[in-house]
Amino acid sequence: MQIKVVKRIMEASEQHAQEVRQRLQEAGVVALNLISAPGSGKTSLIECAIRELKDKVRIAVIEGDPDTTRDAERIAKLDVPVVQINTEGGCHLEATMVLRALEQIDLDGVQLLFIENVGNLVCPVVFDLGETRRVAVVSAAEGHDKPAKYPALFRTAQVTVLNKIDLIPYLDFDEAQFTCDVRRLNPEMPILRVSCRTGEGVSEWTRWLQNQIGSTVSPEFAPM
Ligand code: MG
Ligand code: ZN
């Protein structure tokens, strides 16, 4: 009996994801679902992309957090439309929350929609938000073993951002191992080396983002 209930919840969630996908496709919006552990620099990556692209690309942002509007306040300072989803302690975003957030955004003319997921490497991976692209973010400070320990994220993402590379000289971060583990899980996926602090790699990040504009085809969603 219980199994049936859980299954029905997942089915409803998949249906909502389908609705999000359809809305985005109709509006010609590319949605990027940023997934990482807390503190990897998702908000900073969004901020530096907005600073670089604001004059050429129309951007909107959905911020997911268990509490506070701090990340949304940072984004609002850059004058782009932003909606905060507070999950009230919940550890991931679901498509139904994204649907509700989309009601608050005028999608007309928007080309890129960043969706910053709740910082968590486990369950956000299982929930399809109807995104066009999934972005895995890891900061060097977290250690090189994240891909090996959380393979589902790296299998289902279309790009990996290795953030905070300016810290590598001070850490025991084995980048060769990191790259090898990512490649094993997802051989074709680009790995972008970025530091939002020094600006290194930011142009590769924004170039990758610009290359996604106009993509209407979402990857086949296969969470595990
Ligand atoms: Mg954040
Ligand atoms: Zn969760």
mmCIF file of N, CA and C and ligand atoms in Angstrom, residues 89-94 117-118 120 122-125 127, ligand 2:
data_model
loop_
_atom_site.group_PDB
_atom_site.id
_atom_site.type_symbol
_atom_site.label_atom_id
_atom_site.label_comp_id
_atom_site.label_asym_id
_atom_site.label_seq_id
_atom_site.Cartn_x
_atom_site.Cartn_y
_atom_site.Cartn_z
ATOM 1 N N GLY A 89 12.701 24.103 5.272
ATOM 2 C CA GLY A 89 13.459 22.964 5.788
ATOM 3 C C GLY A 89 13.619 21.843 4.780
ATOM 4 N N GLY A 90 12.807 21.846 3.720
ATOM 5 C CA GLY A 90 12.868 20.788 2.704
ATOM 6 C C GLY A 90 14.223 20.787 2.009
ATOM 7 N N CYS A 91 14.699 19.584 1.650
ATOM 8 C CA CYS A 91 16.075 19.446 1.205
ATOM 9 C C CYS A 91 16.248 19.398 -0.312
ATOM 10 N N HIS A 92 15.190 19.684 -1.070
ATOM 11 C CA HIS A 92 15.310 19.709 -2.530
ATOM 12 C C HIS A 92 14.150 20.511 -3.110
ATOM 13 N N LEU A 93 14.277 20.917 -4.367
ATOM 14 C CA LEU A 93 13.159 21.545 -5.069
ATOM 15 C C LEU A 93 12.373 20.472 -5.807
ATOM 16 N N GLU A 94 11.070 20.742 -5.996
ATOM 17 C CA GLU A 94 10.231 19.872 -6.824
ATOM 18 C C GLU A 94 9.574 20.716 -7.907
ATOM 19 N N ASN A 117 19.121 25.094 -6.964
ATOM 20 C CA ASN A 117 18.493 24.082 -6.110
ATOM 21 C C ASN A 117 18.988 24.232 -4.664
ATOM 22 N N VAL A 118 18.346 23.561 -3.745
ATOM 23 C CA VAL A 118 18.787 23.525 -2.355
ATOM 24 C C VAL A 118 20.132 22.782 -2.303
ATOM 25 N N ASN A 120 22.545 20.274 -1.697
ATOM 26 C CA ASN A 120 22.342 18.873 -1.310
ATOM 27 C C ASN A 120 22.721 18.026 -2.528
ATOM 28 N N VAL A 122 22.177 14.730 -2.819
ATOM 29 C CA VAL A 122 21.449 13.460 -2.894
ATOM 30 C C VAL A 122 20.083 13.630 -3.591
ATOM 31 N N CYS A 123 19.069 14.099 -2.850
ATOM 32 C CA CYS A 123 17.728 14.027 -3.464
ATOM 33 C C CYS A 123 17.442 15.014 -4.594
ATOM 34 N N PRO A 124 18.076 16.189 -4.692
ATOM 35 C CA PRO A 124 17.772 17.021 -5.872
ATOM 36 C C PRO A 124 17.984 16.271 -7.192
ATOM 37 N N VAL A 125 18.878 15.293 -7.158
ATOM 38 C CA VAL A 125 19.197 14.525 -8.367
ATOM 39 C C VAL A 125 17.997 13.710 -8.847
ATOM 40 N N PHE A 127 14.773 14.437 -8.479
ATOM 41 C CA PHE A 127 13.583 15.179 -8.870
ATOM 42 C C PHE A 127 13.802 15.974 -10.157
HETATM 43 ZN ZN ZN B 2 15.294 16.189 -0.367
#
